[in-house]
Amino acid sequence: MGDIFMEIWTYFATNILTQPAYLIGSIVLLGYILLGRPIYECLAGFLKATVGYLILAVGSGGLVNNFRPILVGLKDRFNLEAMVTDPYFGQNAVDAGLMETFGRTFSDVMILLLIAFILNILLVRFQKYTKLRAVFTTGNVQIQQAATAFWILLFCFPELGRVEVLVFMGIILGCYWAVASNLTVGVTQELTDGAGFAIAHQQMFGVYIFSTLAKWWQKNSRKKAGNRKADKKLEDMELPGFLSIFNENMVATSLLMLFFFGIILLVLGQEYLIESEFMVQGQSFLFYILTTSLNFAVYLAILQLGVRTFVDELTQSFQGISNTILPGAVPGIDVAATFGFGSPNAVTIGFLFGALGQFLMIILLILFRSPTIVIAGFIPLFFDNAVIAVFSNNRGGFKAACLFPFLSGLIQVGGSALFATWIGLSRYGGYIGMFDWASAWPAFTVLMKFLGYAGVVLVVIGLLLIPQLQYRKNPKGYFLIVEDYQKYKENFGENN
């Protein structure tokens, strides 16, 4: 019986839970069925949501692949022996080093997902006590995080057996997914005007922290500026003269990326790009730079089309789930879903200022002869900093959209270099490198390493206290912001 159950679960986890497009499509299908919609509408909703997410994945994958020549080029051209910050490099590094370092292999990922996923749902189901509202649905991200968390747990408790590791990891990861995703519910409702989802990715603490700082920044700016609005949002700015071309998102993205990619590709040089087979002999270097730069705007537009396609279906259908199975719940989905809201230029601004922060920290690591030099991977560079800029701009305006991704870039590289060196993962060439894993998880690890099992208890209790504190700030509005956002705005204002 147990084997049959595990086979069913493994099939579900492999084909649906870890495939976000089909998981989102299935959630939409279930939601519409619970709402009593006709079967043809349920099927149409499933297809539209699944296709929308696949479109988003094409945009995300295109952005990552478009950056690959630069990532590989910086490593090869300057002969750097360095660790790459990237979730996939990080997962490969864990696989490469587990047996050599701990004498283990990580083969129980499906069981771990089962434990953590059920815990996440139970925490939301009993939200009367836990105050948690978000279900983490981004399965591909969960696998990446599980791999790094496995390494961290063995680093802290190398003597733990298989069952104990699974139980500890299931509890810690289940709590992290539920609590961190829940942190983003309020700010995401503000950004999307009540679209009814939260973020389920790798920078959820970062989004909450920088959104809170942006709100504080805006309040202080308004005090200093009297009744005048201190800092405008990007979408409210009208640039004069020839600068007005930057008011158009696609033009602004293309020009800024031409500048950014152009400099780096010129430094790498035509000869290197041909030798590395990124260009072919006889191809125009000028048009290679132009195409690479403009592709950034193309993939960004594809990604935003995907968001618009599936978010509306998800918002409508999830009412069926939140009215029956999980009252007051929202789905936590990929961070890229937020790129369809707010100012489109905030995405580009966040990427550029995040890159500045990361590059500055890399230079500092080299100057101070850090034992680990970092090469910035595209996923942390773009997805962390772009989303931080989107939220910072929404609450704090243009200056916040520039400053906070820059700070995030510094923390991503500096935190990852220090932490990956300490736990020994840097020797295998990669680390996950996303904001939460360069800030919150090192703090968890310090507690577990030096306090032992008491540290694990402290991490879990500390995580579960966070939603309780959020609830105490506004008990009447805490669940209303999910159940009826328009009524929430009427009662508490948009930025409560």
CSV table of C-alpha atoms in Angstrom, one decimal:
chain,number,residue,atom,x,y,z
A,1,MET,CA,0.0,0.0,0.0
A,2,GLY,CA,2.8,2.3,1.0
A,3,ASP,CA,4.7,1.6,-2.3
A,4,ILE,CA,1.6,2.4,-4.3
A,5,PHE,CA,1.1,5.6,-2.5
A,6,MET,CA,4.7,6.6,-3.1
A,7,GLU,CA,4.5,5.7,-6.8
A,8,ILE,CA,1.4,7.9,-7.1
A,9,TRP,CA,3.1,10.8,-5.2
A,10,THR,CA,6.3,10.5,-7.2
A,11,TYR,CA,4.3,10.6,-10.5
A,12,PHE,CA,2.4,13.7,-9.2
A,13,ALA,CA,5.5,15.4,-7.9
A,14,THR,CA,7.5,14.7,-11.1
A,15,ASN,CA,4.9,15.7,-13.6
A,16,ILE,CA,2.8,18.3,-11.8
A,17,LEU,CA,4.3,19.6,-8.5
A,18,THR,CA,7.7,20.3,-10.0
A,19,GLN,CA,6.3,21.5,-13.3
A,20,PRO,CA,4.9,25.0,-12.4
A,21,ALA,CA,2.9,25.3,-15.7
A,22,TYR,CA,0.9,22.1,-15.0
A,23,LEU,CA,0.6,22.9,-11.3
A,24,ILE,CA,-0.9,26.3,-12.0
A,25,GLY,CA,-3.1,24.8,-14.7
A,26,SER,CA,-4.3,22.1,-12.3
A,27,ILE,CA,-5.0,24.7,-9.6
A,28,VAL,CA,-7.1,26.7,-12.1
A,29,LEU,CA,-9.0,23.6,-13.2
A,30,LEU,CA,-9.7,22.6,-9.6
A,31,GLY,CA,-10.8,26.1,-8.7
A,32,TYR,CA,-13.2,26.4,-11.6
A,33,ILE,CA,-14.7,22.9,-10.8
A,34,LEU,CA,-15.2,24.0,-7.2
A,35,LEU,CA,-16.9,27.2,-8.4
A,36,GLY,CA,-19.3,25.0,-10.4
A,37,ARG,CA,-18.3,26.3,-13.8
A,38,PRO,CA,-19.2,24.3,-17.0
A,39,ILE,CA,-16.6,21.7,-17.9
A,40,TYR,CA,-15.7,23.5,-21.2
A,41,GLU,CA,-14.9,26.7,-19.1
A,42,CYS,CA,-12.8,24.6,-16.7
A,43,LEU,CA,-10.9,23.1,-19.6
A,44,ALA,CA,-10.4,26.5,-21.3
A,45,GLY,CA,-9.1,27.9,-18.0
A,46,PHE,CA,-6.6,25.0,-17.5
A,47,LEU,CA,-5.3,25.5,-21.1
A,48,LYS,CA,-5.0,29.3,-20.8
A,49,ALA,CA,-3.3,29.2,-17.5
A,50,THR,CA,-0.9,26.4,-18.6
A,51,VAL,CA,-0.1,28.1,-21.9
A,52,GLY,CA,0.4,31.4,-20.1
A,53,TYR,CA,2.9,29.9,-17.7
A,54,LEU,CA,4.7,28.2,-20.6
A,55,ILE,CA,5.0,31.6,-22.3
A,56,LEU,CA,6.4,33.0,-19.1
A,57,ALA,CA,8.9,30.2,-19.0
A,58,VAL,CA,10.0,30.9,-22.6
A,59,GLY,CA,10.6,34.5,-21.7
A,60,SER,CA,12.5,33.6,-18.5
A,61,GLY,CA,14.6,30.9,-20.3
A,62,GLY,CA,15.4,33.3,-23.1
A,63,LEU,CA,16.7,36.0,-20.7
A,64,VAL,CA,18.9,33.4,-19.0
A,65,ASN,CA,20.3,32.0,-22.2
A,66,ASN,CA,20.8,35.4,-23.7
A,67,PHE,CA,23.1,36.3,-20.8
A,68,ARG,CA,25.1,33.0,-21.1
A,69,PRO,CA,27.9,34.4,-23.4
A,70,ILE,CA,28.6,37.1,-20.8
A,71,LEU,CA,28.7,34.7,-17.9
A,72,VAL,CA,30.9,32.2,-19.6
A,73,GLY,CA,33.0,34.9,-21.2
A,74,LEU,CA,33.8,36.7,-17.9
A,75,LYS,CA,35.0,33.4,-16.5
A,76,ASP,CA,37.1,32.3,-19.4
A,77,ARG,CA,38.4,35.6,-20.8
A,78,PHE,CA,39.9,36.7,-17.5
A,79,ASN,CA,40.8,33.2,-16.4
A,80,LEU,CA,38.8,33.4,-13.1
A,81,GLU,CA,38.6,30.4,-10.8
A,82,ALA,CA,35.4,31.4,-9.2
A,83,MET,CA,32.1,30.3,-7.8
A,84,VAL,CA,29.0,31.0,-9.9
A,85,THR,CA,26.0,32.3,-8.0
A,86,ASP,CA,23.1,30.5,-9.7
A,87,PRO,CA,20.4,28.1,-8.5
A,88,TYR,CA,21.3,25.5,-11.1
A,89,PHE,CA,25.1,25.8,-10.5
A,90,GLY,CA,24.3,25.6,-6.8
A,91,GLN,CA,22.3,22.4,-7.3
A,92,ASN,CA,25.1,20.9,-9.3
A,93,ALA,CA,27.7,21.9,-6.7
A,94,VAL,CA,25.7,20.1,-4.0
A,95,ASP,CA,25.4,17.0,-6.2
A,96,ALA,CA,29.2,17.1,-6.9
A,97,GLY,CA,30.3,17.6,-3.3
A,98,LEU,CA,27.9,15.5,-1.2
A,99,MET,CA,29.6,12.2,-1.4
A,100,GLU,CA,33.1,13.6,-1.1
A,101,THR,CA,32.3,15.9,1.8
A,102,PHE,CA,29.6,14.0,3.8
A,103,GLY,CA,29.6,10.5,2.2
A,104,ARG,CA,25.9,11.0,1.3
A,105,THR,CA,23.6,11.2,-1.7
A,106,PHE,CA,20.4,13.1,-1.9
A,107,SER,CA,17.9,10.6,-3.3
A,108,ASP,CA,14.9,11.3,-1.1
A,109,VAL,CA,13.8,14.6,-2.7
A,110,MET,CA,10.3,13.4,-3.5
A,111,ILE,CA,9.7,12.3,0.1
A,112,LEU,CA,11.0,15.6,1.4
A,113,LEU,CA,8.7,17.6,-1.0
A,114,LEU,CA,5.8,15.5,0.3
A,115,ILE,CA,6.5,16.3,4.0
A,116,ALA,CA,7.2,20.0,3.4
A,117,PHE,CA,4.2,20.5,1.0
A,118,ILE,CA,1.8,18.8,3.4
A,119,LEU,CA,3.1,20.9,6.3
A,120,ASN,CA,2.7,24.1,4.2
A,121,ILE,CA,-0.9,23.2,3.4
A,122,LEU,CA,-1.7,22.3,7.0
A,123,LEU,CA,-0.2,25.5,8.3
A,124,VAL,CA,-2.5,27.4,5.9
A,125,ARG,CA,-5.5,25.2,6.6
A,126,PHE,CA,-5.2,26.0,10.3
A,127,GLN,CA,-4.6,29.7,9.7
A,128,LYS,CA,-6.9,30.6,12.6
A,129,TYR,CA,-3.9,29.7,14.8
A,130,THR,CA,-0.9,30.0,12.5
A,131,LYS,CA,-2.0,33.2,10.6
A,132,LEU,CA,-0.5,31.9,7.4
A,133,ARG,CA,-2.2,32.5,4.1
A,134,ALA,CA,0.1,31.4,1.2
A,135,VAL,CA,0.7,28.0,-0.4
A,136,PHE,CA,4.1,27.7,-2.1
A,137,THR,CA,3.5,26.2,-5.6
A,138,THR,CA,6.8,26.8,-7.4
A,139,GLY,CA,8.1,23.2,-7.5
A,140,ASN,CA,11.2,23.7,-9.5
A,141,VAL,CA,12.4,26.3,-6.9
A,142,GLN,CA,11.5,23.9,-4.1
A,143,ILE,CA,13.9,21.3,-5.5
A,144,GLN,CA,16.8,23.8,-5.8
A,145,GLN,CA,16.2,24.9,-2.3
A,146,ALA,CA,16.0,21.4,-0.9
A,147,ALA,CA,19.4,20.5,-2.3
A,148,THR,CA,21.1,23.5,-0.6
A,149,ALA,CA,19.2,23.0,2.6
A,150,PHE,CA,20.3,19.4,2.6
A,151,TRP,CA,24.0,20.5,2.5
A,152,ILE,CA,23.4,23.1,5.2
A,153,LEU,CA,21.7,20.6,7.5
A,154,LEU,CA,24.6,18.1,7.1
A,155,PHE,CA,27.1,20.9,7.7
A,156,CYS,CA,25.3,21.6,11.0
A,157,PHE,CA,24.5,18.0,12.0
A,158,PRO,CA,26.8,15.6,10.1
A,159,GLU,CA,25.8,12.7,12.3
A,160,LEU,CA,22.1,12.8,11.5
A,161,GLY,CA,20.5,9.7,10.0
A,162,ARG,CA,18.3,9.5,6.9
A,163,VAL,CA,14.9,9.8,8.6
A,164,GLU,CA,16.0,12.6,11.0
A,165,VAL,CA,17.4,14.6,8.0
A,166,LEU,CA,14.1,14.3,6.2
A,167,VAL,CA,12.0,15.3,9.2
A,168,PHE,CA,14.2,18.2,10.1
A,169,MET,CA,14.4,19.5,6.5
A,170,GLY,CA,10.7,18.9,6.0
A,171,ILE,CA,9.8,21.0,9.0
A,172,ILE,CA,12.3,23.8,8.4
A,173,LEU,CA,11.6,24.1,4.6
A,174,GLY,CA,7.8,23.7,5.1
A,175,CYS,CA,7.8,26.6,7.6
A,176,TYR,CA,10.2,28.7,5.4
A,177,TRP,CA,7.9,28.3,2.3
A,178,ALA,CA,4.8,29.1,4.2
A,179,VAL,CA,6.1,32.0,6.3
A,180,ALA,CA,8.3,33.7,3.7
A,181,SER,CA,5.6,33.5,1.0
A,182,ASN,CA,3.1,34.8,3.5
A,183,LEU,CA,5.4,37.8,4.1
A,184,THR,CA,4.8,39.0,0.5
A,185,VAL,CA,1.0,38.7,0.5
A,186,GLY,CA,0.3,42.3,1.6
A,187,VAL,CA,2.8,44.0,-0.7
A,188,THR,CA,1.8,41.9,-3.7
A,189,GLN,CA,-1.8,42.8,-3.2
A,190,GLU,CA,-0.8,46.5,-3.2
A,191,LEU,CA,1.3,46.1,-6.3
A,192,THR,CA,-1.3,44.1,-8.3
A,193,ASP,CA,-4.4,45.9,-6.9
A,194,GLY,CA,-5.7,42.6,-5.4
A,195,ALA,CA,-4.7,40.0,-8.0
A,196,GLY,CA,-4.8,37.4,-5.3
A,197,PHE,CA,-1.4,35.8,-5.3
A,198,ALA,CA,1.9,35.9,-3.3
A,199,ILE,CA,5.5,35.3,-4.3
A,200,ALA,CA,7.0,31.8,-4.0
A,201,HIS,CA,10.6,32.1,-5.0
A,202,GLN,CA,14.0,32.8,-3.5
A,203,GLN,CA,14.0,36.5,-2.4
A,204,MET,CA,10.8,36.7,-0.3
A,205,PHE,CA,12.5,38.1,2.8
A,206,GLY,CA,14.2,40.6,0.5
A,207,VAL,CA,11.0,41.7,-1.1
A,208,TYR,CA,9.4,42.3,2.3
A,209,ILE,CA,12.4,44.0,3.8
A,210,PHE,CA,13.0,46.4,0.9
A,211,SER,CA,9.3,47.1,0.5
A,212,THR,CA,9.2,48.1,4.2
A,213,LEU,CA,12.2,50.3,3.8
A,214,ALA,CA,10.8,51.9,0.7
A,215,LYS,CA,7.6,52.7,2.5
A,216,TRP,CA,9.6,54.3,5.4
A,217,TRP,CA,11.8,56.1,2.8
A,218,GLN,CA,8.7,57.6,1.1
A,219,LYS,CA,7.1,58.7,4.5
A,220,ASN,CA,10.3,60.5,5.4
A,221,SER,CA,10.7,62.1,2.0
A,222,ARG,CA,7.1,63.4,2.2
A,223,LYS,CA,7.7,64.9,5.7
A,224,LYS,CA,10.8,66.7,4.4
A,225,ALA,CA,9.0,67.9,1.2
A,226,GLY,CA,5.8,69.1,3.0
A,227,ASN,CA,2.7,68.5,1.0
A,228,ARG,CA,4.6,67.9,-2.3
A,229,LYS,CA,5.2,64.4,-3.3
A,230,ALA,CA,8.8,63.7,-2.6
A,231,ASP,CA,9.7,60.9,-4.9
A,232,LYS,CA,7.8,60.1,-8.1
A,233,LYS,CA,7.2,56.5,-9.3
A,234,LEU,CA,8.8,55.6,-12.5
A,235,GLU,CA,5.4,55.4,-14.3
A,236,ASP,CA,4.6,59.0,-13.1
A,237,MET,CA,7.8,60.5,-14.5
A,238,GLU,CA,7.6,62.3,-17.9
A,239,LEU,CA,11.1,63.0,-19.2
A,240,PRO,CA,11.5,66.1,-21.3
A,241,GLY,CA,13.0,66.6,-24.8
A,242,PHE,CA,15.0,63.8,-26.4
A,243,LEU,CA,14.8,61.9,-23.0
A,244,SER,CA,11.1,61.4,-23.6
A,245,ILE,CA,12.1,58.3,-25.7
A,246,PHE,CA,12.8,56.6,-22.3
A,247,ASN,CA,9.1,57.0,-21.4
A,248,GLU,CA,8.5,54.1,-23.7
A,249,ASN,CA,9.4,50.9,-21.9
A,250,MET,CA,10.6,48.9,-25.0
A,251,VAL,CA,12.8,51.7,-26.2
A,252,ALA,CA,14.2,52.4,-22.8
A,253,THR,CA,15.0,48.7,-22.2
A,254,SER,CA,16.6,48.4,-25.6
A,255,LEU,CA,18.9,51.4,-25.2
A,256,LEU,CA,19.9,50.6,-21.7
A,257,MET,CA,20.7,47.0,-22.6
A,258,LEU,CA,22.6,48.1,-25.7
A,259,PHE,CA,24.8,50.2,-23.4
A,260,PHE,CA,25.2,47.4,-20.8
A,261,PHE,CA,25.7,44.4,-23.1
A,262,GLY,CA,27.6,46.5,-25.6
A,263,ILE,CA,30.4,47.5,-23.2
A,264,ILE,CA,30.8,43.9,-21.8
A,265,LEU,CA,30.7,42.3,-25.3
A,266,LEU,CA,33.3,44.8,-26.6
A,267,VAL,CA,35.5,43.9,-23.6
A,268,LEU,CA,35.1,40.2,-24.4
A,269,GLY,CA,36.0,40.8,-28.0
A,270,GLN,CA,34.9,39.4,-31.3
A,271,GLU,CA,37.8,36.9,-31.4
A,272,TYR,CA,36.9,35.3,-28.1
A,273,LEU,CA,33.2,35.0,-29.0
A,274,ILE,CA,34.0,33.2,-32.3
A,275,GLU,CA,36.5,30.9,-30.5
A,276,SER,CA,33.8,30.0,-27.9
A,277,GLU,CA,31.2,29.4,-30.7
A,278,PHE,CA,28.9,32.2,-29.5
A,279,MET,CA,29.4,33.8,-32.9
A,280,VAL,CA,30.2,32.2,-36.3
A,281,GLN,CA,33.0,33.3,-38.6
A,282,GLY,CA,32.0,36.1,-40.8
A,283,GLN,CA,29.1,37.3,-38.6
A,284,SER,CA,28.9,41.0,-38.0
A,285,PHE,CA,30.1,41.9,-34.5
A,286,LEU,CA,28.0,45.1,-34.6
A,287,PHE,CA,24.8,43.2,-35.3
A,288,TYR,CA,25.6,40.4,-32.8
A,289,ILE,CA,25.8,43.1,-30.1
A,290,LEU,CA,22.6,44.7,-31.4
A,291,THR,CA,20.7,41.4,-31.5
A,292,THR,CA,21.9,40.2,-28.1
A,293,SER,CA,20.9,43.6,-26.5
A,294,LEU,CA,17.5,43.8,-28.2
A,295,ASN,CA,16.7,40.2,-27.4
A,296,PHE,CA,16.5,41.3,-23.7
A,297,ALA,CA,13.6,43.5,-24.6
A,298,VAL,CA,12.0,40.7,-26.7
A,299,TYR,CA,12.2,38.1,-23.9
A,300,LEU,CA,11.0,40.6,-21.4
A,301,ALA,CA,7.9,41.3,-23.5
A,302,ILE,CA,7.3,37.6,-23.9
A,303,LEU,CA,7.5,37.1,-20.2
A,304,GLN,CA,5.0,39.9,-19.5
A,305,LEU,CA,2.6,38.4,-22.1
A,306,GLY,CA,2.8,35.1,-20.2
A,307,VAL,CA,2.0,36.9,-16.9
A,308,ARG,CA,-1.1,38.6,-18.4
A,309,THR,CA,-2.3,35.3,-19.9
A,310,PHE,CA,-2.4,33.2,-16.7
A,311,VAL,CA,-2.7,35.6,-13.8
A,312,ASP,CA,-6.3,36.6,-14.5
A,313,GLU,CA,-7.4,32.9,-14.8
A,314,LEU,CA,-5.6,32.1,-11.5
A,315,THR,CA,-7.2,35.0,-9.7
A,316,GLN,CA,-10.7,34.1,-10.7
A,317,SER,CA,-10.4,30.3,-10.2
A,318,PHE,CA,-8.6,30.4,-6.9
A,319,GLN,CA,-11.8,31.8,-5.3
A,320,GLY,CA,-13.1,28.2,-5.6
A,321,ILE,CA,-10.3,26.9,-3.5
A,322,SER,CA,-10.2,29.8,-1.0
A,323,ASN,CA,-14.0,29.5,-0.5
A,324,THR,CA,-13.9,25.7,0.2
A,325,ILE,CA,-10.7,23.8,0.8
A,326,LEU,CA,-8.4,26.6,2.0
A,327,PRO,CA,-10.4,29.6,3.2
A,328,GLY,CA,-8.5,32.8,3.1
A,329,ALA,CA,-5.6,31.4,1.1
A,330,VAL,CA,-3.6,32.6,-1.9
A,331,PRO,CA,-1.2,30.7,-4.2
A,332,GLY,CA,2.5,31.6,-4.0
A,333,ILE,CA,3.8,31.7,-7.6
A,334,ASP,CA,6.9,32.6,-9.5
A,335,VAL,CA,8.3,36.0,-8.9
A,336,ALA,CA,8.2,36.8,-12.6
A,337,ALA,CA,4.4,37.1,-12.3
A,338,THR,CA,5.0,40.5,-10.7
A,339,PHE,CA,6.8,41.9,-13.8
A,340,GLY,CA,3.4,42.4,-15.4
A,341,PHE,CA,2.5,45.0,-12.8
A,342,GLY,CA,3.8,48.5,-11.8
A,343,SER,CA,6.2,50.2,-14.1
A,344,PRO,CA,7.8,48.0,-16.8
A,345,ASN,CA,10.9,50.2,-16.6
A,346,ALA,CA,11.4,49.2,-12.9
A,347,VAL,CA,12.5,45.8,-14.1
A,348,THR,CA,15.3,47.2,-16.2
A,349,ILE,CA,16.3,49.7,-13.6
A,350,GLY,CA,16.5,47.0,-11.0
A,351,PHE,CA,18.6,44.8,-13.2
A,352,LEU,CA,21.1,47.5,-13.9
A,353,PHE,CA,21.5,48.8,-10.4
A,354,GLY,CA,21.6,45.3,-9.0
A,355,ALA,CA,24.4,44.6,-11.5
A,356,LEU,CA,26.3,47.7,-10.3
A,357,GLY,CA,26.0,46.4,-6.7
A,358,GLN,CA,27.2,42.9,-7.6
A,359,PHE,CA,30.1,44.1,-9.8
A,360,LEU,CA,31.3,46.5,-7.0
A,361,MET,CA,31.2,43.7,-4.4
A,362,ILE,CA,33.1,41.4,-6.8
A,363,ILE,CA,35.8,44.1,-7.2
A,364,LEU,CA,36.0,44.4,-3.4
A,365,LEU,CA,36.3,40.6,-3.1
A,366,ILE,CA,39.2,40.6,-5.5
A,367,LEU,CA,40.9,43.7,-3.8
A,368,PHE,CA,40.6,42.1,-0.3
A,369,ARG,CA,41.8,38.8,-1.6
A,370,SER,CA,38.7,36.9,-0.6
A,371,PRO,CA,39.2,33.1,-0.7
A,372,THR,CA,36.1,32.9,-2.8
A,373,ILE,CA,35.6,35.1,-5.9
A,374,VAL,CA,32.1,35.2,-7.2
A,375,ILE,CA,30.8,35.4,-10.8
A,376,ALA,CA,27.3,36.8,-10.9
A,377,GLY,CA,24.8,34.4,-12.4
A,378,PHE,CA,21.9,35.9,-14.4
A,379,ILE,CA,19.0,34.5,-12.3
A,380,PRO,CA,20.0,36.1,-9.0
A,381,LEU,CA,21.2,39.2,-10.9
A,382,PHE,CA,17.9,39.7,-12.8
A,383,PHE,CA,15.1,38.1,-10.9
A,384,ASP,CA,16.0,39.2,-7.4
A,385,ASN,CA,16.9,42.8,-8.2
A,386,ALA,CA,14.2,43.4,-10.8
A,387,VAL,CA,11.5,42.4,-8.4
A,388,ILE,CA,13.0,44.4,-5.6
A,389,ALA,CA,12.9,47.4,-7.9
A,390,VAL,CA,9.3,46.8,-8.9
A,391,PHE,CA,8.2,46.7,-5.2
A,392,SER,CA,10.5,49.5,-4.1
A,393,ASN,CA,9.3,51.8,-6.9
A,394,ASN,CA,5.6,51.0,-6.0
A,395,ARG,CA,6.1,52.1,-2.4
A,396,GLY,CA,9.1,54.5,-2.5
A,397,GLY,CA,9.5,55.8,-6.0
A,398,PHE,CA,12.3,56.1,-8.5
A,399,LYS,CA,15.2,56.6,-6.0
A,400,ALA,CA,14.2,53.6,-3.9
A,401,ALA,CA,14.0,51.6,-7.2
A,402,CYS,CA,17.6,52.5,-7.8
A,403,LEU,CA,19.1,52.2,-4.3
A,404,PHE,CA,17.6,49.0,-2.9
A,405,PRO,CA,18.5,46.7,-5.9
A,406,PHE,CA,22.0,48.1,-5.6
A,407,LEU,CA,22.1,47.2,-1.9
A,408,SER,CA,20.6,43.8,-2.7
A,409,GLY,CA,23.4,43.2,-5.3
A,410,LEU,CA,26.1,43.9,-2.6
A,411,ILE,CA,24.4,41.5,-0.2
A,412,GLN,CA,23.9,38.8,-2.7
A,413,VAL,CA,27.6,38.6,-3.7
A,414,GLY,CA,29.1,39.4,-0.3
A,415,GLY,CA,26.8,37.1,1.7
A,416,SER,CA,27.1,34.3,-0.8
A,417,ALA,CA,30.9,34.5,-0.9
A,418,LEU,CA,31.2,34.4,2.9
A,419,PHE,CA,28.6,31.8,3.5
A,420,ALA,CA,29.5,29.4,0.7
A,421,THR,CA,33.2,29.5,1.9
A,422,TRP,CA,32.2,28.8,5.5
A,423,ILE,CA,30.0,25.8,4.7
A,424,GLY,CA,32.5,24.4,2.1
A,425,LEU,CA,30.2,24.6,-0.9
A,426,SER,CA,32.3,27.2,-2.8
A,427,ARG,CA,34.9,24.5,-3.6
A,428,TYR,CA,32.5,22.8,-5.9
A,429,GLY,CA,32.0,25.9,-8.1
A,430,GLY,CA,28.5,27.1,-7.4
A,431,TYR,CA,26.0,28.4,-4.8
A,432,ILE,CA,22.3,29.3,-5.1
A,433,GLY,CA,23.2,33.0,-4.5
A,434,MET,CA,19.6,34.3,-4.3
A,435,PHE,CA,18.9,37.0,-1.7
A,436,ASP,CA,17.3,34.9,1.0
A,437,TRP,CA,20.1,32.4,0.7
A,438,ALA,CA,22.7,35.1,1.1
A,439,SER,CA,21.0,36.7,4.2
A,440,ALA,CA,18.3,34.7,6.0
A,441,TRP,CA,19.6,31.2,5.6
A,442,PRO,CA,23.1,32.1,6.8
A,443,ALA,CA,21.4,33.4,9.9
A,444,PHE,CA,19.5,30.2,10.3
A,445,THR,CA,22.7,28.2,9.9
A,446,VAL,CA,24.6,30.2,12.5
A,447,LEU,CA,21.8,29.3,15.0
A,448,MET,CA,21.8,25.6,14.1
A,449,LYS,CA,25.6,25.3,14.0
A,450,PHE,CA,26.3,26.9,17.3
A,451,LEU,CA,23.2,26.0,19.3
A,452,GLY,CA,22.6,22.5,17.9
A,453,TYR,CA,19.1,21.2,18.1
A,454,ALA,CA,18.1,24.2,20.2
A,455,GLY,CA,19.0,26.2,17.2
A,456,VAL,CA,16.6,24.2,15.0
A,457,VAL,CA,13.8,24.9,17.5
A,458,LEU,CA,14.7,28.6,17.6
A,459,VAL,CA,14.6,28.8,13.7
A,460,VAL,CA,11.2,27.1,13.5
A,461,ILE,CA,9.7,29.1,16.4
A,462,GLY,CA,11.2,32.3,15.0
A,463,LEU,CA,9.7,31.7,11.6
A,464,LEU,CA,6.2,30.9,13.0
A,465,LEU,CA,6.3,34.0,15.2
A,466,ILE,CA,6.6,36.2,12.1
A,467,PRO,CA,3.0,35.9,10.9
A,468,GLN,CA,1.8,36.3,14.5
A,469,LEU,CA,3.5,39.7,14.6
A,470,GLN,CA,2.1,40.6,11.2
A,471,TYR,CA,-1.4,39.8,12.4
A,472,ARG,CA,-1.0,41.9,15.5
A,473,LYS,CA,-0.2,45.0,13.5
A,474,ASN,CA,-3.6,45.0,11.9
A,475,PRO,CA,-6.0,42.1,13.1
A,476,LYS,CA,-9.0,43.5,11.2
A,477,GLY,CA,-7.3,44.0,7.9
A,478,TYR,CA,-4.9,40.9,8.0
A,479,PHE,CA,-7.3,38.4,6.3
A,480,LEU,CA,-9.5,41.1,4.7
A,481,ILE,CA,-6.6,42.0,2.3
A,482,VAL,CA,-6.9,38.5,0.8
A,483,GLU,CA,-10.7,38.1,1.0
A,484,ASP,CA,-11.8,41.5,-0.3
A,485,TYR,CA,-9.0,43.8,-1.4
A,486,GLN,CA,-11.3,46.6,-2.5
A,487,LYS,CA,-13.0,46.7,0.9
A,488,TYR,CA,-9.6,46.5,2.5
A,489,LYS,CA,-8.6,49.7,0.6
A,490,GLU,CA,-11.7,51.5,1.7
A,491,ASN,CA,-11.2,50.6,5.3
A,492,PHE,CA,-7.4,50.9,5.7
A,493,GLY,CA,-6.0,52.6,2.6
A,494,GLU,CA,-3.8,51.1,0.0
A,495,ASN,CA,-0.5,51.2,1.8
A,496,ASN,CA,-1.5,50.2,5.3
